[in-house]
PDB file of C-alpha atoms in Angstrom:
ATOM      1  CA  ASN D 263       0.000   0.000   0.000  1.00  0.00           C
ATOM      2  CA  ALA D 264       2.481   2.622  -1.251  1.00  0.00           C
ATOM      3  CA  GLY D 265       0.281   5.770  -1.515  1.00  0.00           C
ATOM      4  CA  VAL D 266       2.486   8.694  -2.605  1.00  0.00           C
ATOM      5  CA  THR D 267       6.151   7.940  -3.249  1.00  0.00           C
ATOM      6  CA  GLN D 268       8.822  10.576  -3.757  1.00  0.00           C
ATOM      7  CA  THR D 269      12.291  10.014  -5.156  1.00  0.00           C
ATOM      8  CA  PRO D 270      14.965  10.807  -4.260  1.00  0.00           C
ATOM      9  CA  LYS D 271      14.747  11.301  -0.490  1.00  0.00           C
ATOM     10  CA  PHE D 272      17.855  13.448  -0.290  1.00  0.00           C
ATOM     11  CA  ARG D 273      19.901  15.385  -2.812  1.00  0.00           C
ATOM     12  CA  VAL D 274      22.746  17.876  -2.774  1.00  0.00           C
ATOM     13  CA  LEU D 275      23.246  20.105  -5.794  1.00  0.00           C
ATOM     14  CA  LYS D 276      25.706  22.768  -6.763  1.00  0.00           C
ATOM     15  CA  THR D 277      24.401  26.149  -7.890  1.00  0.00           C
ATOM     16  CA  GLY D 278      23.424  25.997 -11.541  1.00  0.00           C
ATOM     17  CA  GLN D 279      22.884  22.236 -11.698  1.00  0.00           C
ATOM     18  CA  SER D 280      19.580  20.774 -12.758  1.00  0.00           C
ATOM     19  CA  MET D 281      17.517  17.921 -11.377  1.00  0.00           C
ATOM     20  CA  THR D 282      14.098  16.331 -11.472  1.00  0.00           C
ATOM     21  CA  LEU D 283      12.066  15.172  -8.493  1.00  0.00           C
ATOM     22  CA  LEU D 284       9.644  12.357  -9.137  1.00  0.00           C
ATOM     23  CA  CYS D 285       6.301  11.852  -7.447  1.00  0.00           C
ATOM     24  CA  ALA D 286       4.257   8.718  -8.042  1.00  0.00           C
ATOM     25  CA  GLN D 287       0.836   7.874  -6.610  1.00  0.00           C
ATOM     26  CA  ASP D 288      -1.024   4.586  -6.877  1.00  0.00           C
ATOM     27  CA  MET D 289      -4.440   5.790  -5.707  1.00  0.00           C
ATOM     28  CA  ASN D 290      -5.738   6.914  -9.111  1.00  0.00           C
ATOM     29  CA  HIS D 291      -6.058  10.491  -7.841  1.00  0.00           C
ATOM     30  CA  GLU D 292      -6.783  13.253 -10.314  1.00  0.00           C
ATOM     31  CA  TYR D 293      -5.114  16.113  -8.473  1.00  0.00           C
ATOM     32  CA  MET D 294      -1.443  16.355  -7.634  1.00  0.00           C
ATOM     33  CA  TYR D 295       0.600  19.083  -5.958  1.00  0.00           C
ATOM     34  CA  TRP D 296       4.152  20.130  -5.261  1.00  0.00           C
ATOM     35  CA  TYR D 297       4.915  22.114  -2.097  1.00  0.00           C
ATOM     36  CA  ARG D 298       8.039  23.419  -0.491  1.00  0.00           C
ATOM     37  CA  GLN D 299       8.395  23.605   3.270  1.00  0.00           C
ATOM     38  CA  ASP D 300      10.674  26.180   4.849  1.00  0.00           C
ATOM     39  CA  PRO D 301      11.099  26.970   8.560  1.00  0.00           C
ATOM     40  CA  GLY D 302       8.482  29.413   9.816  1.00  0.00           C
ATOM     41  CA  MET D 303       6.707  29.528   6.461  1.00  0.00           C
ATOM     42  CA  GLY D 304       4.670  26.371   6.469  1.00  0.00           C
ATOM     43  CA  LEU D 305       3.822  24.773   3.153  1.00  0.00           C
ATOM     44  CA  ARG D 306       3.787  26.832  -0.003  1.00  0.00           C
ATOM     45  CA  LEU D 307       2.304  25.560  -3.230  1.00  0.00           C
ATOM     46  CA  ILE D 308       4.721  25.539  -6.172  1.00  0.00           C
ATOM     47  CA  HIS D 309       2.677  23.955  -8.962  1.00  0.00           C
ATOM     48  CA  TYR D 310      -0.317  21.701  -9.182  1.00  0.00           C
ATOM     49  CA  SER D 311      -2.175  19.545 -11.678  1.00  0.00           C
ATOM     50  CA  VAL D 312      -5.875  18.808 -11.987  1.00  0.00           C
ATOM     51  CA  GLY D 313      -5.420  15.932 -14.395  1.00  0.00           C
ATOM     52  CA  GLU D 314      -3.137  14.161 -16.819  1.00  0.00           C
ATOM     53  CA  GLY D 315      -1.574  16.614 -19.242  1.00  0.00           C
ATOM     54  CA  THR D 316      -2.493  19.728 -17.238  1.00  0.00           C
ATOM     55  CA  THR D 317      -0.426  21.870 -14.889  1.00  0.00           C
ATOM     56  CA  ALA D 318      -0.870  25.243 -13.231  1.00  0.00           C
ATOM     57  CA  LYS D 319       1.181  27.674 -11.162  1.00  0.00           C
ATOM     58  CA  GLY D 320       0.837  27.902  -7.448  1.00  0.00           C
ATOM     59  CA  GLU D 321       2.068  30.480  -4.994  1.00  0.00           C
ATOM     60  CA  VAL D 322       5.842  30.206  -5.642  1.00  0.00           C
ATOM     61  CA  PRO D 323       6.396  28.817  -9.178  1.00  0.00           C
ATOM     62  CA  ASP D 324       9.500  30.763 -10.225  1.00  0.00           C
ATOM     63  CA  GLY D 325      12.536  28.603 -10.946  1.00  0.00           C
ATOM     64  CA  TYR D 326      10.507  25.389 -11.216  1.00  0.00           C
ATOM     65  CA  ASN D 327       8.791  23.504 -14.012  1.00  0.00           C
ATOM     66  CA  VAL D 328       6.461  20.529 -13.847  1.00  0.00           C
ATOM     67  CA  SER D 329       5.007  17.876 -16.092  1.00  0.00           C
ATOM     68  CA  ARG D 330       2.142  15.386 -15.753  1.00  0.00           C
ATOM     69  CA  LEU D 331       2.468  13.102 -18.748  1.00  0.00           C
ATOM     70  CA  LYS D 332       0.921  10.170 -16.883  1.00  0.00           C
ATOM     71  CA  LYS D 333      -1.860  10.371 -14.356  1.00  0.00           C
ATOM     72  CA  GLN D 334       0.139   8.635 -11.654  1.00  0.00           C
ATOM     73  CA  ASN D 335       3.317  10.738 -12.008  1.00  0.00           C
ATOM     74  CA  PHE D 336       4.048  14.394 -11.341  1.00  0.00           C
ATOM     75  CA  LEU D 337       7.586  15.625 -11.999  1.00  0.00           C
ATOM     76  CA  LEU D 338       9.159  18.756 -10.557  1.00  0.00           C
ATOM     77  CA  GLY D 339      12.185  20.161 -12.361  1.00  0.00           C
ATOM     78  CA  LEU D 340      14.815  22.661 -11.352  1.00  0.00           C
ATOM     79  CA  GLU D 341      16.619  23.873 -14.477  1.00  0.00           C
ATOM     80  CA  SER D 342      19.319  25.914 -12.724  1.00  0.00           C
ATOM     81  CA  ALA D 343      19.349  25.377  -8.995  1.00  0.00           C
ATOM     82  CA  ALA D 344      19.903  28.305  -6.630  1.00  0.00           C
ATOM     83  CA  PRO D 345      20.696  28.307  -2.885  1.00  0.00           C
ATOM     84  CA  SER D 346      17.235  29.827  -2.294  1.00  0.00           C
ATOM     85  CA  GLN D 347      15.769  26.526  -3.466  1.00  0.00           C
ATOM     86  CA  THR D 348      17.258  24.675  -0.521  1.00  0.00           C
ATOM     87  CA  SER D 349      14.128  23.271   1.102  1.00  0.00           C
ATOM     88  CA  VAL D 350      12.095  20.178   1.802  1.00  0.00           C
ATOM     89  CA  TYR D 351       9.785  19.349  -1.076  1.00  0.00           C
ATOM     90  CA  PHE D 352       6.521  17.505  -0.635  1.00  0.00           C
ATOM     91  CA  CYS D 353       4.283  15.984  -3.217  1.00  0.00           C
ATOM     92  CA  ALA D 354       0.613  15.361  -2.504  1.00  0.00           C
ATOM     93  CA  SER D 355      -2.415  14.008  -4.302  1.00  0.00           C
ATOM     94  CA  SER D 356      -6.151  14.173  -3.802  1.00  0.00           C
ATOM     95  CA  PRO D 357      -9.184  12.517  -5.391  1.00  0.00           C
ATOM     96  CA  VAL D 358     -12.175  14.125  -7.115  1.00  0.00           C
ATOM     97  CA  GLY D 359     -15.601  14.320  -5.559  1.00  0.00           C
ATOM     98  CA  MET D 360     -16.319  14.525  -1.858  1.00  0.00           C
ATOM     99  CA  GLY D 361     -12.768  13.674  -0.906  1.00  0.00           C
ATOM    100  CA  LYS D 362     -11.168  16.225  -3.144  1.00  0.00           C
ATOM    101  CA  ASN D 363     -10.109  18.481  -0.316  1.00  0.00           C
ATOM    102  CA  ILE D 364      -8.141  15.831   1.552  1.00  0.00           C
ATOM    103  CA  GLN D 365      -4.527  15.574   0.501  1.00  0.00           C
ATOM    104  CA  TYR D 366      -2.245  12.581   0.816  1.00  0.00           C
ATOM    105  CA  PHE D 367       1.425  13.416   1.173  1.00  0.00           C
ATOM    106  CA  GLY D 368       4.687  11.751   0.303  1.00  0.00           C
ATOM    107  CA  ALA D 369       7.554  11.547   2.789  1.00  0.00           C
ATOM    108  CA  GLY D 370       9.420  14.461   1.232  1.00  0.00           C
ATOM    109  CA  THR D 371      12.674  15.218  -0.585  1.00  0.00           C
ATOM    110  CA  ARG D 372      15.315  17.145   1.302  1.00  0.00           C
ATOM    111  CA  LEU D 373      17.273  19.278  -1.172  1.00  0.00           C
ATOM    112  CA  SER D 374      20.381  21.316  -0.442  1.00  0.00           C
ATOM    113  CA  VAL D 375      21.809  23.687  -3.023  1.00  0.00           C
ATOM    114  CA  LEU D 376      25.376  24.771  -2.328  1.00  0.00           C
TER     115      LEU D 376
ATOM    116  CA  ALA I  87      -8.854  35.336  -0.528  1.00  0.00           C
ATOM    117  CA  GLN I  88      -8.706  32.991   2.398  1.00  0.00           C
ATOM    118  CA  SER I  89      -5.864  32.810   4.904  1.00  0.00           C
ATOM    119  CA  VAL I  90      -4.874  30.803   7.959  1.00  0.00           C
ATOM    120  CA  THR I  91      -3.093  31.972  11.095  1.00  0.00           C
ATOM    121  CA  GLN I  92      -1.509  29.720  13.661  1.00  0.00           C
ATOM    122  CA  LEU I  93      -0.599  32.029  16.487  1.00  0.00           C
ATOM    123  CA  ASP I  94       1.807  29.735  18.322  1.00  0.00           C
ATOM    124  CA  SER I  95       4.953  28.552  16.587  1.00  0.00           C
ATOM    125  CA  GLN I  96       5.944  26.298  19.489  1.00  0.00           C
ATOM    126  CA  VAL I  97       3.969  24.816  22.358  1.00  0.00           C
ATOM    127  CA  PRO I  98       5.777  22.896  25.105  1.00  0.00           C
ATOM    128  CA  VAL I  99       3.582  20.831  27.410  1.00  0.00           C
ATOM    129  CA  PHE I 100       4.169  18.133  30.003  1.00  0.00           C
ATOM    130  CA  GLU I 101       3.060  14.587  29.380  1.00  0.00           C
ATOM    131  CA  GLU I 102      -0.555  13.867  30.423  1.00  0.00           C
ATOM    132  CA  ALA I 103      -1.406  17.588  30.452  1.00  0.00           C
ATOM    133  CA  PRO I 104      -4.087  19.035  28.156  1.00  0.00           C
ATOM    134  CA  VAL I 105      -3.140  21.036  25.103  1.00  0.00           C
ATOM    135  CA  GLU I 106      -4.826  23.463  22.728  1.00  0.00           C
ATOM    136  CA  LEU I 107      -3.292  24.521  19.417  1.00  0.00           C
ATOM    137  CA  ARG I 108      -4.904  27.603  17.978  1.00  0.00           C
ATOM    138  CA  CYS I 109      -5.973  28.214  14.403  1.00  0.00           C
ATOM    139  CA  ASN I 110      -7.836  31.198  13.009  1.00  0.00           C
ATOM    140  CA  TYR I 111      -8.900  31.634   9.432  1.00  0.00           C
ATOM    141  CA  SER I 112     -10.180  34.381   7.196  1.00  0.00           C
ATOM    142  CA  SER I 113     -12.607  33.845   4.340  1.00  0.00           C
ATOM    143  CA  SER I 114     -15.606  35.571   2.831  1.00  0.00           C
ATOM    144  CA  VAL I 115     -17.157  32.263   1.735  1.00  0.00           C
ATOM    145  CA  SER I 116     -17.774  28.867   3.265  1.00  0.00           C
ATOM    146  CA  VAL I 117     -14.684  26.799   3.931  1.00  0.00           C
ATOM    147  CA  TYR I 118     -13.547  23.332   4.830  1.00  0.00           C
ATOM    148  CA  LEU I 119     -11.031  23.093   7.649  1.00  0.00           C
ATOM    149  CA  PHE I 120      -8.325  20.551   8.355  1.00  0.00           C
ATOM    150  CA  TRP I 121      -5.621  19.686  10.806  1.00  0.00           C
ATOM    151  CA  TYR I 122      -2.623  17.724   9.584  1.00  0.00           C
ATOM    152  CA  VAL I 123       0.183  16.254  11.677  1.00  0.00           C
ATOM    153  CA  GLN I 124       3.793  15.874  10.591  1.00  0.00           C
ATOM    154  CA  TYR I 125       6.029  13.549  12.601  1.00  0.00           C
ATOM    155  CA  PRO I 126       9.797  14.048  12.305  1.00  0.00           C
ATOM    156  CA  ASN I 127      11.141  13.269   8.850  1.00  0.00           C
ATOM    157  CA  GLN I 128       7.738  12.306   7.508  1.00  0.00           C
ATOM    158  CA  GLY I 129       5.084  13.807   5.278  1.00  0.00           C
ATOM    159  CA  LEU I 130       1.861  15.327   6.546  1.00  0.00           C
ATOM    160  CA  GLN I 131      -1.081  13.121   7.389  1.00  0.00           C
ATOM    161  CA  LEU I 132      -4.670  14.075   8.035  1.00  0.00           C
ATOM    162  CA  LEU I 133      -5.613  14.345  11.699  1.00  0.00           C
ATOM    163  CA  LEU I 134      -9.202  15.525  11.315  1.00  0.00           C
ATOM    164  CA  LYS I 135     -11.450  17.577   9.082  1.00  0.00           C
ATOM    165  CA  TYR I 136     -14.531  19.739   9.255  1.00  0.00           C
ATOM    166  CA  LEU I 137     -16.702  19.719   6.154  1.00  0.00           C
ATOM    167  CA  SER I 138     -20.179  20.358   7.570  1.00  0.00           C
ATOM    168  CA  GLY I 139     -22.532  19.294  10.349  1.00  0.00           C
ATOM    169  CA  SER I 140     -21.451  19.026  13.972  1.00  0.00           C
ATOM    170  CA  THR I 141     -18.975  21.704  14.919  1.00  0.00           C
ATOM    171  CA  LEU I 142     -17.064  19.329  17.212  1.00  0.00           C
ATOM    172  CA  VAL I 143     -14.899  17.057  15.125  1.00  0.00           C
ATOM    173  CA  LYS I 144     -13.042  14.041  16.451  1.00  0.00           C
ATOM    174  CA  GLY I 145      -9.884  12.789  14.803  1.00  0.00           C
ATOM    175  CA  ILE I 146      -7.240  10.178  15.245  1.00  0.00           C
ATOM    176  CA  ASN I 147      -5.071   9.702  18.344  1.00  0.00           C
ATOM    177  CA  GLY I 148      -7.612  11.317  20.703  1.00  0.00           C
ATOM    178  CA  PHE I 149      -7.509  14.777  19.115  1.00  0.00           C
ATOM    179  CA  GLU I 150     -10.586  16.893  18.523  1.00  0.00           C
ATOM    180  CA  ALA I 151     -11.293  20.346  17.124  1.00  0.00           C
ATOM    181  CA  GLU I 152     -14.185  22.747  17.325  1.00  0.00           C
ATOM    182  CA  PHE I 153     -15.325  24.902  14.448  1.00  0.00           C
ATOM    183  CA  ASN I 154     -16.437  28.329  15.667  1.00  0.00           C
ATOM    184  CA  LYS I 155     -17.867  30.317  12.789  1.00  0.00           C
ATOM    185  CA  SER I 156     -18.414  33.536  14.747  1.00  0.00           C
ATOM    186  CA  GLN I 157     -14.794  33.595  15.912  1.00  0.00           C
ATOM    187  CA  THR I 158     -13.475  32.084  12.650  1.00  0.00           C
ATOM    188  CA  SER I 159     -11.477  29.579  14.623  1.00  0.00           C
ATOM    189  CA  PHE I 160     -10.732  25.871  14.486  1.00  0.00           C
ATOM    190  CA  HIS I 161      -8.655  25.095  17.579  1.00  0.00           C
ATOM    191  CA  LEU I 162      -7.207  21.639  18.117  1.00  0.00           C
ATOM    192  CA  ARG I 163      -7.382  20.026  21.559  1.00  0.00           C
ATOM    193  CA  LYS I 164      -6.318  16.917  23.368  1.00  0.00           C
ATOM    194  CA  PRO I 165      -7.162  16.300  27.044  1.00  0.00           C
ATOM    195  CA  SER I 166      -3.992  14.336  27.832  1.00  0.00           C
ATOM    196  CA  VAL I 167      -0.926  14.298  25.604  1.00  0.00           C
ATOM    197  CA  HIS I 168       1.698  11.606  25.207  1.00  0.00           C
ATOM    198  CA  ILE I 169       5.360  11.808  24.308  1.00  0.00           C
ATOM    199  CA  SER I 170       4.433  10.324  20.938  1.00  0.00           C
ATOM    200  CA  ASP I 171       2.317  13.407  20.133  1.00  0.00           C
ATOM    201  CA  THR I 172       5.504  15.427  19.687  1.00  0.00           C
ATOM    202  CA  ALA I 173       5.183  16.656  16.104  1.00  0.00           C
ATOM    203  CA  GLU I 174       4.349  19.679  13.989  1.00  0.00           C
ATOM    204  CA  TYR I 175       0.693  20.440  13.446  1.00  0.00           C
ATOM    205  CA  PHE I 176      -0.685  22.339  10.484  1.00  0.00           C
ATOM    206  CA  CYS I 177      -4.075  23.921  10.108  1.00  0.00           C
ATOM    207  CA  ALA I 178      -5.396  24.203   6.550  1.00  0.00           C
ATOM    208  CA  VAL I 179      -8.412  25.741   4.854  1.00  0.00           C
ATOM    209  CA  SER I 180      -9.969  25.292   1.441  1.00  0.00           C
ATOM    210  CA  LEU I 181     -13.034  26.796  -0.164  1.00  0.00           C
ATOM    211  CA  ALA I 182     -16.151  24.691   0.128  1.00  0.00           C
ATOM    212  CA  SER I 183     -16.739  24.798  -3.593  1.00  0.00           C
ATOM    213  CA  GLY I 184     -14.899  25.408  -6.791  1.00  0.00           C
ATOM    214  CA  THR I 185     -11.350  24.717  -5.683  1.00  0.00           C
ATOM    215  CA  TYR I 186      -8.983  21.904  -4.882  1.00  0.00           C
ATOM    216  CA  LYS I 187      -6.182  23.859  -3.242  1.00  0.00           C
ATOM    217  CA  ASP I 188      -5.515  24.164   0.439  1.00  0.00           C
ATOM    218  CA  ILE I 189      -3.978  27.121   2.235  1.00  0.00           C
ATOM    219  CA  PHE I 190      -1.747  25.960   5.072  1.00  0.00           C
ATOM    220  CA  GLY I 191      -0.830  27.752   8.246  1.00  0.00           C
ATOM    221  CA  THR I 192       2.799  28.111   9.276  1.00  0.00           C
ATOM    222  CA  GLY I 193       2.585  25.221  11.712  1.00  0.00           C
ATOM    223  CA  THR I 194       2.792  24.741  15.475  1.00  0.00           C
ATOM    224  CA  ARG I 195       5.514  22.567  16.900  1.00  0.00           C
ATOM    225  CA  LEU I 196       4.181  20.609  19.859  1.00  0.00           C
ATOM    226  CA  LYS I 197       6.849  19.314  22.202  1.00  0.00           C
ATOM    227  CA  VAL I 198       5.687  16.965  24.918  1.00  0.00           C
ATOM    228  CA  LEU I 199       7.991  16.879  27.933  1.00  0.00           C
ATOM    229  CA  ALA I 200       8.451  13.919  30.263  1.00  0.00           C
TER     230      ALA I 200
END
C-alpha cells in the first residue's frame, strides 16, 4: 500500500545544476501538488495539476517547471538550482468528488543547493 | 482570498497535560477546515477535518477540534498528551466549492515533555 512515493529522499546540488524530483501515486487520484516547506513559512504551493496533461502555477512557481504526462506521475524540475531553493519538497495528491479536499502526502525530498 | 493563522509557533507541554493549538482563518465564503500532523522526517497526514454538520470534530489519536464560525477559529485540543504526540501540526483551509487547493498555516511545533 504505497500511496504517494517521492524520489529521491535526499539530494545535494551545486548552484546551476539541474535535477528532477519524481512523485508517483497509486491511488488513481486526479489532483497532484508540489509544495516546499521552509522553517516558519509552512507549506507553499509551487505547482499543481488537476489531471493528466495539465499543470498550473501555485504560490511560488519561479525557478521550477512541472510535467504530468501520466496520471500517476508528477515531476518537478529545477533547471538551474539556486541556494534559495534549498528546502524540503513535498508531493501530494487528492481525489475528485467529496474527498477532493483531503490531501495525501509523500515523505518528502530534502534538497540542499550549495 | 482565504488565509490561515496559527498564532503559536511552538507549544511545550508536560506529558498527560491538556493542550490546545490555535488556528484562526479568514474567508468571505464557506470553507472546509483541516488539521494535519507531521512527525519528524515524515510527510503530513490528516488528523481531522470539518466539512459540515457538527462543529465538534473528532480525529485520530484522541484529538478533537471545534469549528467556531463567529470567531473564525478551528482550535485543536487533546485532554492528555503523550510523548508520541511530539510533532508539527498544520491547520489548513480550502473553499467549500470550486477549488482543490488548500492554504496551510505556518505550523505549530508541539513538544511533549516527560
